[in-house]
PDB file of C-alpha atoms in Angstrom:
ATOM      1  CA  SER A 268      49.055-186.466  31.958  1.00 64.00           C
ATOM      2  CA  GLN A 269      49.559-183.579  33.789  1.00 69.00           C
ATOM      3  CA  LYS A 270      52.958-181.748  33.463  1.00 83.00           C
ATOM      4  CA  ILE A 271      54.536-179.362  35.871  1.00 91.00           C
ATOM      5  CA  GLU A 272      57.617-177.080  35.521  1.00 92.00           C
ATOM      6  CA  GLN A 273      58.998-174.828  38.171  1.00 92.00           C
ATOM      7  CA  ASN A 274      60.852-171.931  37.238  1.00 78.00           C
ATOM      8  CA  SER A 275      64.093-172.587  37.541  1.00 72.00           C
ATOM      9  CA  GLU A 276      66.894-175.378  39.371  1.00 79.00           C
ATOM     10  CA  ALA A 277      68.006-173.088  41.640  1.00 90.00           C
ATOM     11  CA  LEU A 278      67.176-169.485  43.149  1.00 94.00           C
ATOM     12  CA  ASN A 279      69.594-167.178  44.983  1.00 95.00           C
ATOM     13  CA  ILE A 280      68.093-164.502  47.476  1.00 95.00           C
ATOM     14  CA  GLN A 281      69.484-161.903  49.665  1.00 97.00           C
ATOM     15  CA  GLU A 282      68.562-162.202  53.524  1.00 97.00           C
ATOM     16  CA  GLY A 283      65.708-160.289  54.101  1.00 97.00           C
ATOM     17  CA  LYS A 284      64.241-159.989  50.433  1.00 98.00           C
ATOM     18  CA  THR A 285      61.310-161.631  49.079  1.00 98.00           C
ATOM     19  CA  ALA A 286      61.947-164.883  47.279  1.00 97.00           C
ATOM     20  CA  THR A 287      59.112-166.005  44.605  1.00 97.00           C
ATOM     21  CA  LEU A 288      59.165-169.332  42.998  1.00 97.00           C
ATOM     22  CA  THR A 289      56.844-170.326  39.827  1.00 96.00           C
ATOM     23  CA  CYS A 290      54.936-173.377  39.321  1.00 95.00           C
ATOM     24  CA  ASN A 291      53.302-173.455  35.564  1.00 95.00           C
ATOM     25  CA  TYR A 292      50.994-176.622  34.873  1.00 92.00           C
ATOM     26  CA  THR A 293      49.694-177.921  31.567  1.00 87.00           C
ATOM     27  CA  ASN A 294      46.515-179.917  30.906  1.00 74.00           C
ATOM     28  CA  TYR A 295      43.687-180.269  33.015  1.00 73.00           C
ATOM     29  CA  SER A 296      42.782-177.734  35.784  1.00 77.00           C
ATOM     30  CA  PRO A 297      43.496-179.299  39.342  1.00 83.00           C
ATOM     31  CA  ALA A 298      41.061-179.092  41.851  1.00 82.00           C
ATOM     32  CA  TYR A 299      43.918-177.631  44.158  1.00 87.00           C
ATOM     33  CA  LEU A 300      47.341-177.375  44.459  1.00 92.00           C
ATOM     34  CA  GLN A 301      50.074-177.866  46.947  1.00 95.00           C
ATOM     35  CA  TRP A 302      53.410-176.682  47.891  1.00 97.00           C
ATOM     36  CA  TYR A 303      56.030-178.922  49.892  1.00 97.00           C
ATOM     37  CA  ARG A 304      59.522-178.231  51.408  1.00 98.00           C
ATOM     38  CA  GLN A 305      62.148-180.754  51.048  1.00 97.00           C
ATOM     39  CA  ASP A 306      65.365-180.743  52.894  1.00 97.00           C
ATOM     40  CA  PRO A 307      68.557-182.780  51.941  1.00 94.00           C
ATOM     41  CA  GLY A 308      68.137-186.436  53.007  1.00 93.00           C
ATOM     42  CA  ARG A 309      64.165-185.958  54.115  1.00 95.00           C
ATOM     43  CA  GLY A 310      60.818-186.437  52.539  1.00 97.00           C
ATOM     44  CA  PRO A 311      58.598-183.440  51.556  1.00 98.00           C
ATOM     45  CA  VAL A 312      57.057-181.721  54.109  1.00 97.00           C
ATOM     46  CA  PHE A 313      53.381-180.017  53.656  1.00 96.00           C
ATOM     47  CA  LEU A 314      53.272-176.405  53.591  1.00 97.00           C
ATOM     48  CA  LEU A 315      50.219-175.092  52.025  1.00 95.00           C
ATOM     49  CA  LEU A 316      47.145-175.948  49.710  1.00 94.00           C
ATOM     50  CA  ILE A 317      45.434-173.442  47.623  1.00 95.00           C
ATOM     51  CA  ARG A 318      41.813-174.718  45.835  1.00 92.00           C
ATOM     52  CA  GLU A 319      40.633-173.584  42.497  1.00 88.00           C
ATOM     53  CA  ASN A 320      38.366-171.035  43.681  1.00 91.00           C
ATOM     54  CA  GLU A 321      41.018-169.226  45.788  1.00 93.00           C
ATOM     55  CA  LYS A 322      43.158-166.677  44.469  1.00 90.00           C
ATOM     56  CA  GLU A 323      45.580-165.998  47.234  1.00 96.00           C
ATOM     57  CA  LYS A 324      46.481-167.803  50.737  1.00 96.00           C
ATOM     58  CA  ARG A 325      48.620-166.803  53.377  1.00 96.00           C
ATOM     59  CA  LYS A 326      50.281-168.407  56.350  1.00 95.00           C
ATOM     60  CA  GLU A 327      53.113-166.675  58.302  1.00 96.00           C
ATOM     61  CA  ARG A 328      55.441-165.333  55.811  1.00 97.00           C
ATOM     62  CA  LEU A 329      54.267-167.303  53.135  1.00 98.00           C
ATOM     63  CA  LYS A 330      51.887-166.581  50.324  1.00 98.00           C
ATOM     64  CA  VAL A 331      50.481-168.681  47.506  1.00 98.00           C
ATOM     65  CA  THR A 332      48.454-167.419  44.741  1.00 97.00           C
ATOM     66  CA  PHE A 333      46.756-169.308  42.129  1.00 94.00           C
ATOM     67  CA  ASP A 334      45.478-168.196  38.570  1.00 92.00           C
ATOM     68  CA  THR A 335      43.889-171.050  36.719  1.00 89.00           C
ATOM     69  CA  THR A 336      43.471-169.059  33.535  1.00 90.00           C
ATOM     70  CA  LEU A 337      47.292-168.865  33.243  1.00 92.00           C
ATOM     71  CA  LYS A 338      47.623-172.351  34.783  1.00 92.00           C
ATOM     72  CA  GLN A 339      50.514-170.846  37.544  1.00 94.00           C
ATOM     73  CA  SER A 340      50.925-170.737  41.056  1.00 95.00           C
ATOM     74  CA  LEU A 341      53.191-168.168  42.547  1.00 97.00           C
ATOM     75  CA  PHE A 342      55.138-168.843  45.791  1.00 98.00           C
ATOM     76  CA  HIS A 343      56.568-166.119  48.106  1.00 98.00           C
ATOM     77  CA  ILE A 344      58.593-166.265  51.258  1.00 98.00           C
ATOM     78  CA  THR A 345      58.865-162.689  52.408  1.00 98.00           C
ATOM     79  CA  ALA A 346      61.579-161.473  54.891  1.00 98.00           C
ATOM     80  CA  SER A 347      63.471-164.302  53.908  1.00 97.00           C
ATOM     81  CA  GLN A 348      65.828-166.194  56.007  1.00 97.00           C
ATOM     82  CA  PRO A 349      68.967-168.393  55.771  1.00 97.00           C
ATOM     83  CA  ALA A 350      66.696-171.075  57.101  1.00 98.00           C
ATOM     84  CA  ASP A 351      64.339-170.710  54.370  1.00 98.00           C
ATOM     85  CA  SER A 352      66.948-172.387  52.260  1.00 98.00           C
ATOM     86  CA  ALA A 353      65.643-175.837  51.017  1.00 98.00           C
ATOM     87  CA  THR A 354      64.098-177.333  47.788  1.00 96.00           C
ATOM     88  CA  TYR A 355      60.642-176.133  47.237  1.00 97.00           C
ATOM     89  CA  LEU A 356      57.779-178.653  45.367  1.00 97.00           C
ATOM     90  CA  CYS A 357      54.510-177.580  43.533  1.00 96.00           C
ATOM     91  CA  ALA A 358      51.957-180.508  43.625  1.00 95.00           C
ATOM     92  CA  LEU A 359      48.927-181.125  41.877  1.00 91.00           C
ATOM     93  CA  GLU A 360      45.687-183.438  42.613  1.00 81.00           C
ATOM     94  CA  GLU A 361      43.414-184.212  39.935  1.00 56.00           C
ATOM     95  CA  GLY A 362      40.518-183.690  42.303  1.00 49.00           C
ATOM     96  CA  GLU A 363      39.043-184.586  45.658  1.00 47.00           C
ATOM     97  CA  GLY A 364      40.204-188.017  46.463  1.00 49.00           C
ATOM     98  CA  ALA A 365      42.368-188.500  43.440  1.00 55.00           C
ATOM     99  CA  ASP A 366      45.211-190.830  43.810  1.00 80.00           C
ATOM    100  CA  GLY A 367      48.701-189.383  44.289  1.00 88.00           C
ATOM    101  CA  LEU A 368      50.102-186.407  43.672  1.00 92.00           C
ATOM    102  CA  THR A 369      51.817-184.886  40.516  1.00 91.00           C
ATOM    103  CA  PHE A 370      55.242-183.001  41.436  1.00 94.00           C
ATOM    104  CA  GLY A 371      57.269-180.744  39.689  1.00 94.00           C
ATOM    105  CA  LYS A 372      61.317-181.191  40.033  1.00 94.00           C
ATOM    106  CA  GLY A 373      61.342-178.366  42.787  1.00 95.00           C
ATOM    107  CA  THR A 374      63.297-175.129  42.855  1.00 96.00           C
ATOM    108  CA  HIS A 375      66.364-175.170  45.179  1.00 96.00           C
ATOM    109  CA  LEU A 376      66.432-171.782  47.234  1.00 97.00           C
ATOM    110  CA  ILE A 377      69.437-170.349  48.618  1.00 97.00           C
ATOM    111  CA  ILE A 378      69.189-167.333  50.847  1.00 97.00           C
ATOM    112  CA  GLN A 379      72.417-165.960  51.394  1.00 96.00           C
ATOM    113  CA  PRO A 380      73.164-164.185  54.616  1.00 92.00           C
TER     114      PRO A 380
ATOM    115  CA  GLU B   6      52.714-188.082  67.321  1.00 64.00           C
ATOM    116  CA  ALA B   7      55.140-190.202  65.658  1.00 83.00           C
ATOM    117  CA  GLY B   8      55.753-189.605  61.893  1.00 95.00           C
ATOM    118  CA  VAL B   9      56.124-191.644  58.677  1.00 98.00           C
ATOM    119  CA  THR B  10      58.665-194.188  59.333  1.00 97.00           C
ATOM    120  CA  GLN B  11      60.558-195.956  56.581  1.00 98.00           C
ATOM    121  CA  PHE B  12      63.355-198.767  57.017  1.00 98.00           C
ATOM    122  CA  PRO B  13      66.111-198.959  55.611  1.00 98.00           C
ATOM    123  CA  SER B  14      67.166-195.552  55.327  1.00 97.00           C
ATOM    124  CA  HIS B  15      69.617-197.210  52.512  1.00 98.00           C
ATOM    125  CA  SER B  16      69.978-200.298  50.925  1.00 98.00           C
ATOM    126  CA  VAL B  17      72.603-201.432  48.361  1.00 98.00           C
ATOM    127  CA  ILE B  18      71.888-204.375  46.223  1.00 98.00           C
ATOM    128  CA  GLU B  19      73.099-206.092  43.317  1.00 98.00           C
ATOM    129  CA  LYS B  20      71.264-206.323  40.200  1.00 98.00           C
ATOM    130  CA  GLY B  21      68.937-209.327  40.179  1.00 97.00           C
ATOM    131  CA  GLN B  22      68.823-209.611  43.995  1.00 98.00           C
ATOM    132  CA  THR B  23      65.485-208.766  45.822  1.00 98.00           C
ATOM    133  CA  VAL B  24      64.893-205.998  48.323  1.00 98.00           C
ATOM    134  CA  THR B  25      62.129-204.957  50.811  1.00 98.00           C
ATOM    135  CA  LEU B  26      61.113-201.696  51.626  1.00 98.00           C
ATOM    136  CA  ARG B  27      58.887-201.403  54.625  1.00 98.00           C
ATOM    137  CA  CYS B  28      56.773-198.027  55.753  1.00 98.00           C
ATOM    138  CA  ASP B  29      54.896-197.340  58.958  1.00 97.00           C
ATOM    139  CA  PRO B  30      52.557-194.928  58.239  1.00 97.00           C
ATOM    140  CA  ILE B  31      51.087-192.371  61.507  1.00 97.00           C
ATOM    141  CA  SER B  32      48.912-194.143  63.138  1.00 95.00           C
ATOM    142  CA  GLY B  33      44.916-194.020  62.276  1.00 94.00           C
ATOM    143  CA  HIS B  34      45.978-192.916  58.644  1.00 96.00           C
ATOM    144  CA  ASP B  35      43.900-195.156  56.133  1.00 96.00           C
ATOM    145  CA  ASN B  36      45.465-193.814  53.363  1.00 95.00           C
ATOM    146  CA  LEU B  37      49.216-195.067  52.188  1.00 97.00           C
ATOM    147  CA  TYR B  38      51.194-194.018  49.172  1.00 97.00           C
ATOM    148  CA  TRP B  39      54.380-195.082  47.630  1.00 97.00           C
ATOM    149  CA  TYR B  40      56.201-192.711  45.598  1.00 97.00           C
ATOM    150  CA  ARG B  41      59.861-192.793  44.009  1.00 97.00           C
ATOM    151  CA  ARG B  42      62.207-190.405  42.732  1.00 96.00           C
ATOM    152  CA  VAL B  43      64.733-191.343  40.124  1.00 95.00           C
ATOM    153  CA  MET B  44      67.838-189.183  40.111  1.00 90.00           C
ATOM    154  CA  GLY B  45      67.487-185.832  38.111  1.00 86.00           C
ATOM    155  CA  LYS B  46      63.802-186.698  37.727  1.00 92.00           C
ATOM    156  CA  GLU B  47      60.664-185.475  39.868  1.00 93.00           C
ATOM    157  CA  ILE B  48      58.976-187.495  42.579  1.00 95.00           C
ATOM    158  CA  LYS B  49      56.633-190.135  40.810  1.00 94.00           C
ATOM    159  CA  PHE B  50      53.553-191.589  42.360  1.00 93.00           C
ATOM    160  CA  LEU B  51      53.603-195.389  42.529  1.00 95.00           C
ATOM    161  CA  LEU B  52      50.593-196.637  44.567  1.00 94.00           C
ATOM    162  CA  HIS B  53      48.015-196.003  46.809  1.00 95.00           C
ATOM    163  CA  PHE B  54      46.490-198.204  49.194  1.00 96.00           C
ATOM    164  CA  VAL B  55      43.126-197.355  51.342  1.00 95.00           C
ATOM    165  CA  LYS B  56      43.640-199.317  54.462  1.00 96.00           C
ATOM    166  CA  GLU B  57      44.688-202.986  53.077  1.00 95.00           C
ATOM    167  CA  SER B  58      43.142-202.333  49.604  1.00 95.00           C
ATOM    168  CA  LYS B  59      45.173-201.219  46.507  1.00 94.00           C
ATOM    169  CA  GLN B  60      43.107-198.051  45.552  1.00 92.00           C
ATOM    170  CA  ASP B  61      45.592-197.091  42.525  1.00 90.00           C
ATOM    171  CA  GLU B  62      48.517-198.656  41.200  1.00 89.00           C
ATOM    172  CA  SER B  63      48.732-197.036  37.892  1.00 87.00           C
ATOM    173  CA  GLY B  64      52.540-195.690  38.718  1.00 89.00           C
ATOM    174  CA  MET B  65      53.776-199.060  39.531  1.00 92.00           C
ATOM    175  CA  PRO B  66      56.477-199.538  37.021  1.00 91.00           C
ATOM    176  CA  ASN B  67      56.059-203.321  35.998  1.00 92.00           C
ATOM    177  CA  ASN B  68      55.758-206.824  37.806  1.00 94.00           C
ATOM    178  CA  ARG B  69      59.096-206.671  39.475  1.00 97.00           C
ATOM    179  CA  PHE B  70      57.482-204.323  42.110  1.00 97.00           C
ATOM    180  CA  LEU B  71      54.886-205.935  44.669  1.00 97.00           C
ATOM    181  CA  ALA B  72      53.349-203.971  47.146  1.00 97.00           C
ATOM    182  CA  GLU B  73      51.380-205.030  50.266  1.00 97.00           C
ATOM    183  CA  ARG B  74      49.833-204.033  53.439  1.00 97.00           C
ATOM    184  CA  THR B  75      48.678-206.579  55.330  1.00 86.00           C
ATOM    185  CA  GLY B  76      46.371-205.609  58.062  1.00 89.00           C
ATOM    186  CA  GLY B  77      45.990-202.216  57.073  1.00 87.00           C
ATOM    187  CA  THR B  78      49.210-201.117  58.987  1.00 94.00           C
ATOM    188  CA  TYR B  79      52.340-200.827  57.939  1.00 97.00           C
ATOM    189  CA  SER B  80      53.323-201.645  54.256  1.00 98.00           C
ATOM    190  CA  THR B  81      55.882-203.138  52.243  1.00 98.00           C
ATOM    191  CA  LEU B  82      57.182-202.630  48.828  1.00 98.00           C
ATOM    192  CA  LYS B  83      59.376-205.454  47.098  1.00 98.00           C
ATOM    193  CA  VAL B  84      61.636-205.576  44.367  1.00 98.00           C
ATOM    194  CA  GLN B  85      62.445-208.699  42.618  1.00 97.00           C
ATOM    195  CA  PRO B  86      64.566-208.686  40.498  1.00 97.00           C
ATOM    196  CA  ALA B  87      66.082-205.339  41.051  1.00 97.00           C
ATOM    197  CA  GLU B  88      67.485-203.796  37.900  1.00 97.00           C
ATOM    198  CA  LEU B  89      69.781-200.881  37.744  1.00 97.00           C
ATOM    199  CA  GLU B  90      67.229-198.244  36.540  1.00 96.00           C
ATOM    200  CA  ASP B  91      65.546-199.098  39.991  1.00 97.00           C
ATOM    201  CA  SER B  92      67.708-197.128  41.993  1.00 98.00           C
ATOM    202  CA  GLY B  93      66.452-194.231  43.404  1.00 98.00           C
ATOM    203  CA  VAL B  94      64.735-192.991  46.498  1.00 98.00           C
ATOM    204  CA  TYR B  95      61.555-194.409  47.678  1.00 98.00           C
ATOM    205  CA  PHE B  96      59.171-192.505  49.397  1.00 98.00           C
ATOM    206  CA  CYS B  97      56.114-193.307  51.531  1.00 98.00           C
ATOM    207  CA  ALA B  98      53.372-191.073  52.635  1.00 98.00           C
ATOM    208  CA  SER B  99      50.040-191.319  54.538  1.00 97.00           C
ATOM    209  CA  SER B 100      47.180-189.112  54.862  1.00 95.00           C
ATOM    210  CA  LEU B 101      43.778-189.164  57.032  1.00 94.00           C
ATOM    211  CA  ASP B 102      41.942-186.813  54.270  1.00 90.00           C
ATOM    212  CA  ARG B 103      43.773-187.925  50.907  1.00 86.00           C
ATOM    213  CA  ILE B 104      44.722-184.045  50.642  1.00 86.00           C
ATOM    214  CA  ARG B 105      47.606-183.435  53.177  1.00 92.00           C
ATOM    215  CA  GLN B 106      50.091-186.148  52.878  1.00 95.00           C
ATOM    216  CA  TYR B 107      52.729-186.580  55.463  1.00 96.00           C
ATOM    217  CA  PHE B 108      55.862-188.196  54.108  1.00 98.00           C
ATOM    218  CA  GLY B 109      58.630-190.435  55.477  1.00 98.00           C
ATOM    219  CA  PRO B 110      61.855-189.542  55.016  1.00 97.00           C
ATOM    220  CA  GLY B 111      62.893-192.410  52.260  1.00 98.00           C
ATOM    221  CA  THR B 112      64.593-195.272  51.720  1.00 98.00           C
ATOM    222  CA  ARG B 113      67.894-194.380  49.216  1.00 98.00           C
ATOM    223  CA  LEU B 114      68.091-197.944  46.909  1.00 98.00           C
ATOM    224  CA  THR B 115      71.286-198.364  45.144  1.00 98.00           C
ATOM    225  CA  VAL B 116      71.455-201.356  42.394  1.00 98.00           C
ATOM    226  CA  THR B 117      74.679-202.226  41.511  1.00 97.00           C
TER     227      THR B 117
END
């Protein structure tokens, strides 16, 4: 079965810097990869989706890259703010219409003022 | 637009008892998913409904878990009898296109 590894359990970044989170997966290549944000006591919130034929996707201060050769996705937050502090989850589906998401354990990002 | 809601937010029961969790998806979303996060582990898929039909229940841990979605609206997940290892946070999600999923706040289940 698919396994996802996210670079670290916790990441401390100074406000204003760029935070970079890593997601590595094994086995099959997914049709797309998603990033979610989760705050304490809440469910995951969808942020971005990138498809296997896309190299990069941007949304405001967020940028996601997808390297199917390396089996890796990088998630960047530029000009980070304390409000960006949360746990960020990488998730995969096997293909269009596939059932369920496979999640990584997440990276707890802390932006220090 | 109302989001996915779950009830209760927290449940504490004794081993051997029964608990029923409820999920109300976003109106119009035919796809409904249940997930579980056990402490220290990643969120794991349990099952997927399309309307009232179970599309995939490969993630259900054992036959002590029963999910229903009568009428294709809200869903319930019953655990009977509960065991200690069932403790965790149970998330429900709904989706219109099977791609982007909208999660509820979760139900924290503690079995003592």
